[in-house]
Short mmCIF file of C-alpha atoms in Angstrom, two decimals:
data_model
loop_
_atom_site.label_atom_id
_atom_site.label_comp_id
_atom_site.label_asym_id
_atom_site.label_seq_id
_atom_site.Cartn_x
_atom_site.Cartn_y
_atom_site.Cartn_z
CA MET A 1 -23.95 -3.51 -9.54
CA LEU A 2 -23.72 -1.62 -6.27
CA GLU A 3 -27.01 -0.45 -4.80
CA PRO A 4 -27.62 3.01 -3.22
CA HIS A 5 -27.62 1.60 0.31
CA ASP A 6 -24.06 0.46 -0.25
CA ARG A 7 -22.74 4.01 -0.06
CA LEU A 8 -19.75 4.66 2.17
CA PRO A 9 -20.33 6.92 5.18
CA ASP A 10 -18.94 10.43 5.11
CA PRO A 11 -15.65 11.12 6.91
CA PRO A 12 -16.15 11.72 10.64
CA ARG A 13 -14.88 15.33 10.53
CA THR A 14 -13.97 18.01 8.05
CA ASP A 15 -10.28 18.12 9.02
CA PRO A 16 -8.26 14.93 8.47
CA VAL A 17 -5.35 14.03 10.75
CA PHE A 18 -3.24 13.27 7.67
CA ASP A 19 -3.52 15.04 4.32
CA ASP A 20 -0.92 14.97 1.56
CA ASP A 21 -1.25 15.88 -2.11
CA PHE A 22 2.54 15.79 -2.67
CA SER A 23 2.54 19.42 -3.82
CA ARG A 24 5.72 19.87 -1.76
CA ASP A 25 7.42 16.68 -2.94
CA VAL A 26 7.77 13.68 -0.61
CA ASP A 27 7.76 14.83 3.01
CA PRO A 28 10.41 12.80 4.94
CA ALA A 29 8.49 13.46 8.16
CA ARG A 30 5.61 11.44 6.68
CA TRP A 31 7.07 9.02 4.16
CA ILE A 32 10.00 6.65 3.70
CA ALA A 33 10.72 6.45 -0.03
CA HIS A 34 12.02 2.87 0.12
CA TYR A 35 10.26 -0.49 -0.03
CA LEU A 36 10.84 -2.46 3.20
CA PRO A 37 14.47 -1.25 3.25
CA HIS A 38 15.59 -3.56 6.06
CA TRP A 39 15.16 -6.70 3.91
CA SER A 40 17.23 -5.23 1.06
CA VAL A 41 19.92 -2.63 0.40
CA PRO A 42 19.34 1.07 -0.41
CA GLU A 43 20.24 0.91 -4.10
CA ARG A 44 17.57 -1.77 -4.55
CA SER A 45 14.84 -0.49 -2.22
CA ALA A 46 14.85 3.21 -3.19
CA ALA A 47 11.75 4.54 -4.93
CA ARG A 48 11.87 6.21 -8.30
CA TYR A 49 9.35 9.04 -8.57
CA SER A 50 8.57 12.46 -10.05
CA THR A 51 6.40 15.27 -8.72
CA ARG A 52 3.67 16.44 -11.08
CA PRO A 53 0.93 19.07 -10.80
CA GLU A 54 -1.57 16.24 -10.40
CA GLY A 55 0.36 14.42 -7.66
CA LEU A 56 3.27 12.03 -7.22
CA GLU A 57 4.18 9.80 -10.15
CA LEU A 58 5.75 6.51 -9.08
CA ARG A 59 8.11 5.12 -11.72
CA ILE A 60 9.81 1.91 -12.71
CA ASP A 61 12.89 2.85 -14.76
CA GLU A 62 14.72 0.65 -17.23
CA ASP A 63 17.93 0.67 -15.16
CA GLN A 64 16.15 -0.04 -11.85
CA LEU A 65 17.42 -3.07 -9.93
CA ASP A 66 15.32 -5.94 -8.61
CA TRP A 67 14.26 -5.27 -5.03
CA ARG A 68 15.99 -8.46 -3.81
CA PRO A 69 17.83 -10.99 -5.96
CA GLU A 70 15.88 -13.78 -4.25
CA ASP A 71 12.57 -12.24 -5.33
CA ALA A 72 13.63 -11.38 -8.89
CA PRO A 73 12.25 -10.46 -11.29
CA LEU A 74 10.55 -7.85 -9.10
CA ARG A 75 11.14 -4.12 -9.17
CA VAL A 76 9.24 -1.66 -7.01
CA SER A 77 8.88 2.03 -6.16
CA ASN A 78 7.14 2.51 -2.84
CA LEU A 79 6.27 5.02 -0.15
CA GLN A 80 5.56 3.89 3.42
CA THR A 81 4.73 5.71 6.65
CA GLY A 82 7.01 3.80 9.00
CA VAL A 83 9.37 0.87 9.44
CA PHE A 84 10.66 -1.47 12.11
CA ALA A 85 13.68 -3.76 11.92
CA GLY A 86 15.68 -5.88 14.31
CA PRO A 87 19.49 -6.00 14.33
CA LEU A 88 21.53 -6.91 11.26
CA GLY A 89 21.23 -10.60 10.45
CA SER A 90 18.05 -11.03 12.45
CA ALA A 91 14.67 -12.17 11.10
CA ARG A 92 12.73 -9.40 12.90
CA GLY A 93 11.11 -6.65 10.90
CA THR A 94 7.98 -5.22 9.34
CA HIS A 95 6.20 -7.39 6.78
CA ARG A 96 7.94 -10.77 6.72
CA HIS A 97 6.72 -11.54 3.22
CA ARG A 98 8.51 -14.92 2.97
CA PRO A 99 8.06 -17.81 5.45
CA ASP A 100 11.82 -18.35 5.81
CA GLY A 101 15.20 -17.07 4.69
CA LEU A 102 14.60 -13.37 5.41
CA VAL A 103 17.32 -11.53 7.29
CA VAL A 104 17.88 -7.84 7.97
CA ARG A 105 20.45 -6.62 5.42
CA THR A 106 20.37 -2.89 6.16
CA GLU A 107 20.40 -1.46 9.67
CA THR A 108 17.17 0.53 9.78
CA PRO A 109 16.12 2.60 12.80
CA THR A 110 12.52 2.17 13.89
CA ARG A 111 10.33 5.00 12.61
CA VAL A 112 6.60 4.96 13.28
CA MET A 113 5.47 8.24 11.76
CA PHE A 114 1.87 7.38 10.91
CA ALA A 115 0.56 4.05 12.16
CA PRO A 116 -3.08 4.10 13.29
CA ASP A 117 -4.69 1.05 14.87
CA ARG A 118 -8.12 2.01 13.47
CA GLY A 119 -9.68 4.81 11.47
CA ARG A 120 -10.36 5.80 7.88
CA ILE A 121 -8.02 6.41 4.94
CA ASP A 122 -8.96 7.78 1.50
CA LEU A 123 -6.48 7.32 -1.36
CA THR A 124 -6.91 8.94 -4.77
CA VAL A 125 -4.81 7.19 -7.41
CA SER A 126 -4.47 6.42 -11.12
CA ALA A 127 -3.39 2.86 -11.87
CA SER A 128 -0.72 1.85 -14.37
CA THR A 129 -1.49 0.33 -17.76
CA ASP A 130 2.17 -0.51 -18.39
CA ARG A 131 3.21 -4.07 -19.13
CA ALA A 132 3.57 -6.36 -16.06
CA CYS A 133 2.86 -3.57 -13.55
CA MET A 134 0.68 -3.52 -10.43
CA LEU A 135 -0.36 -0.58 -8.28
CA ALA A 136 -1.17 -1.48 -4.67
CA ALA A 137 -1.98 0.07 -1.30
CA TRP A 138 -1.66 -1.88 1.92
CA LEU A 139 -1.83 -1.34 5.65
CA VAL A 140 0.60 -3.69 7.38
CA GLY A 141 1.34 -4.29 11.05
CA THR A 142 4.53 -2.62 12.22
CA GLU A 143 5.56 -5.64 14.38
CA HIS A 144 7.61 -3.32 16.60
CA SER A 145 5.66 -4.44 19.69
CA SER A 146 5.07 -8.08 18.70
CA PRO A 147 5.86 -10.29 15.69
CA ASP A 148 2.23 -11.45 15.86
CA ASP A 149 1.09 -7.96 14.81
CA SER A 150 1.80 -8.78 11.20
CA SER A 151 -1.44 -8.84 9.22
CA GLU A 152 -2.28 -6.75 6.19
CA ILE A 153 -5.33 -4.87 5.03
CA CYS A 154 -5.04 -4.95 1.26
CA VAL A 155 -6.94 -1.87 0.17
CA PHE A 156 -6.32 -2.70 -3.48
CA GLU A 157 -4.01 -4.47 -5.89
CA ILE A 158 -4.64 -3.46 -9.51
CA ASP A 159 -2.81 -5.33 -12.27
CA ALA A 160 -2.19 -3.33 -15.44
CA ASP A 161 -3.79 -6.01 -17.60
CA ALA A 162 -6.97 -5.75 -15.50
CA VAL A 163 -7.50 -2.07 -16.37
CA GLY A 164 -9.97 -1.13 -19.10
CA GLU A 165 -13.44 0.30 -19.61
CA SER A 166 -14.20 -1.74 -16.50
CA SER A 167 -11.37 -2.80 -14.20
CA ARG A 168 -10.66 -5.50 -11.64
CA ALA A 169 -8.78 -5.36 -8.33
CA ARG A 170 -8.01 -7.61 -5.37
CA SER A 171 -8.99 -6.46 -1.90
CA GLY A 172 -9.38 -7.76 1.66
CA ILE A 173 -7.29 -9.04 4.56
CA LYS A 174 -4.16 -11.20 4.60
CA ALA A 175 -3.42 -12.78 7.96
CA HIS A 176 0.28 -13.49 7.27
CA HIS A 177 1.74 -14.51 10.67
CA ASP A 178 -1.21 -13.31 12.79
CA ARG A 179 -3.14 -16.41 13.88
CA ARG A 180 -5.90 -14.23 15.37
CA LEU A 181 -7.05 -13.37 11.84
CA ARG A 182 -7.81 -15.32 8.69
CA THR A 183 -7.01 -14.43 5.10
CA ASP A 184 -10.07 -13.14 3.25
CA MET A 185 -9.29 -11.80 -0.21
CA ALA A 186 -11.63 -11.33 -3.16
CA GLU A 187 -11.66 -9.83 -6.62
CA VAL A 188 -13.82 -6.73 -7.06
CA VAL A 189 -15.05 -5.16 -10.29
CA LEU A 190 -14.83 -1.41 -10.89
CA PRO A 191 -17.24 -0.08 -13.55
CA PHE A 192 -14.69 2.43 -14.87
CA ASP A 193 -11.16 2.78 -16.21
CA ALA A 194 -8.87 2.61 -13.13
CA SER A 195 -6.08 4.42 -14.98
CA ARG A 196 -8.12 7.59 -14.39
CA PRO A 197 -8.14 9.29 -10.96
CA HIS A 198 -10.40 7.48 -8.50
CA THR A 199 -10.63 7.25 -4.71
CA TRP A 200 -10.40 4.17 -2.51
CA THR A 201 -11.54 4.13 1.11
CA VAL A 202 -10.72 1.79 3.99
CA ILE A 203 -12.47 2.02 7.37
CA TRP A 204 -11.40 -0.41 10.09
CA GLY A 205 -11.71 -1.01 13.81
CA GLU A 206 -13.81 -2.78 16.43
CA GLY A 207 -13.61 -6.10 14.61
CA LYS A 208 -14.73 -5.03 11.15
CA THR A 209 -13.19 -3.67 7.95
CA ILE A 210 -14.96 -1.84 5.13
CA ILE A 211 -13.25 -1.27 1.79
CA GLY A 212 -14.84 0.88 -0.89
CA CYS A 213 -14.18 2.87 -4.02
CA GLU A 214 -15.70 6.05 -5.41
CA GLY A 215 -18.08 6.31 -2.47
CA ARG A 216 -19.43 2.76 -2.72
CA VAL A 217 -18.83 -0.20 -0.43
CA LEU A 218 -17.07 -3.09 -2.17
CA ARG A 219 -16.19 -5.35 0.76
CA ARG A 220 -17.30 -5.82 4.35
CA VAL A 221 -15.04 -8.14 6.35
CA ALA A 222 -16.01 -9.21 9.88
CA GLN A 223 -12.49 -8.84 11.29
CA ALA A 224 -9.89 -6.12 11.70
CA PRO A 225 -6.38 -5.74 13.12
CA ASP A 226 -6.23 -3.76 16.37
CA TYR A 227 -2.57 -2.74 16.41
CA PRO A 228 -0.48 -0.06 14.66
CA MET A 229 -0.52 -0.32 10.88
CA ILE A 230 1.71 1.59 8.47
CA LEU A 231 0.52 2.55 5.00
CA LEU A 232 2.40 1.41 1.89
CA ILE A 233 1.61 2.59 -1.64
CA ASP A 234 3.64 0.93 -4.35
CA LEU A 235 4.14 0.36 -8.05
CA PHE A 236 5.55 -3.06 -8.93
CA GLU A 237 6.93 -4.50 -12.13
CA ILE A 238 6.43 -8.23 -11.79
CA GLY A 239 8.23 -10.38 -14.32
CA PRO A 240 11.15 -9.89 -16.71
CA ALA A 241 11.92 -6.37 -17.87
CA GLY A 242 10.29 -5.37 -21.13
CA GLY A 243 8.12 -2.83 -22.84
CA THR A 244 8.45 0.95 -22.71
CA TYR A 245 10.04 2.82 -19.79
CA PRO A 246 9.47 4.56 -17.53
CA LYS A 247 6.40 2.70 -16.30
CA THR A 248 4.22 4.86 -14.10
CA ALA A 249 1.23 5.25 -11.78
CA THR A 250 0.09 8.33 -9.86
CA ILE A 251 -0.80 9.01 -6.23
CA HIS A 252 -2.94 12.15 -6.24
CA ARG A 253 -3.85 12.52 -2.57
CA VAL A 254 -3.91 10.64 0.75
CA ARG A 255 -6.17 11.66 3.62
CA ALA A 256 -6.85 9.95 6.96
CA TRP A 257 -9.12 10.36 9.96
CA ASP A 258 -9.02 8.72 13.38
CA HIS A 259 -12.16 7.50 15.17
#
């Protein structure tokens, strides 16, 4: 149980530098509605989504293709706030999720629309309860200045089968190819049904990362990336297709503050 002294601090100012409730659909000046498009092709990386009064509903549809044949079965609908890729056929690009064999398949111009190197982000979401799904939010290094700038702050990963009267999530830091950091992930318990709207917070900078939910601190990690990080919010279907479609999760609002 979280104690009162584990409350998150208030945002540093009233006005955030980034605020989106998706009431005007997906703003292309803020979001790329593809999942790491450089490692795949557009018909596989494109997000499926619907706008709702309560926010943006990410979908996995029955006819949706696997993101990459090599990673199948894996389907995903994702929004991200930037992208970097090297030339076609190269191994340069944001979020090298595999240790080898990745090449740029789609020429993708560099776009760094929102990529803070520190600050605070609040994300209000409702997780999926659909079979084999996972809702996740990550900050990942752009790598446009250096391939070493590749770590990830995993704000949350919520598997559908971990959602109930109390829910579980994974949270922390993944070093990936950044040898300056170490991977530090842990499971956290949420004393509520994560399929209902709830707000996650990440605060990072000056060598420390705080991750919390619903105003309470869940994790304090004594390390933090200090280079530009883009935000990704995604709904995955992991495993063979099955169950009822569409499978969904909702992003209600995203707000961010700099230091």
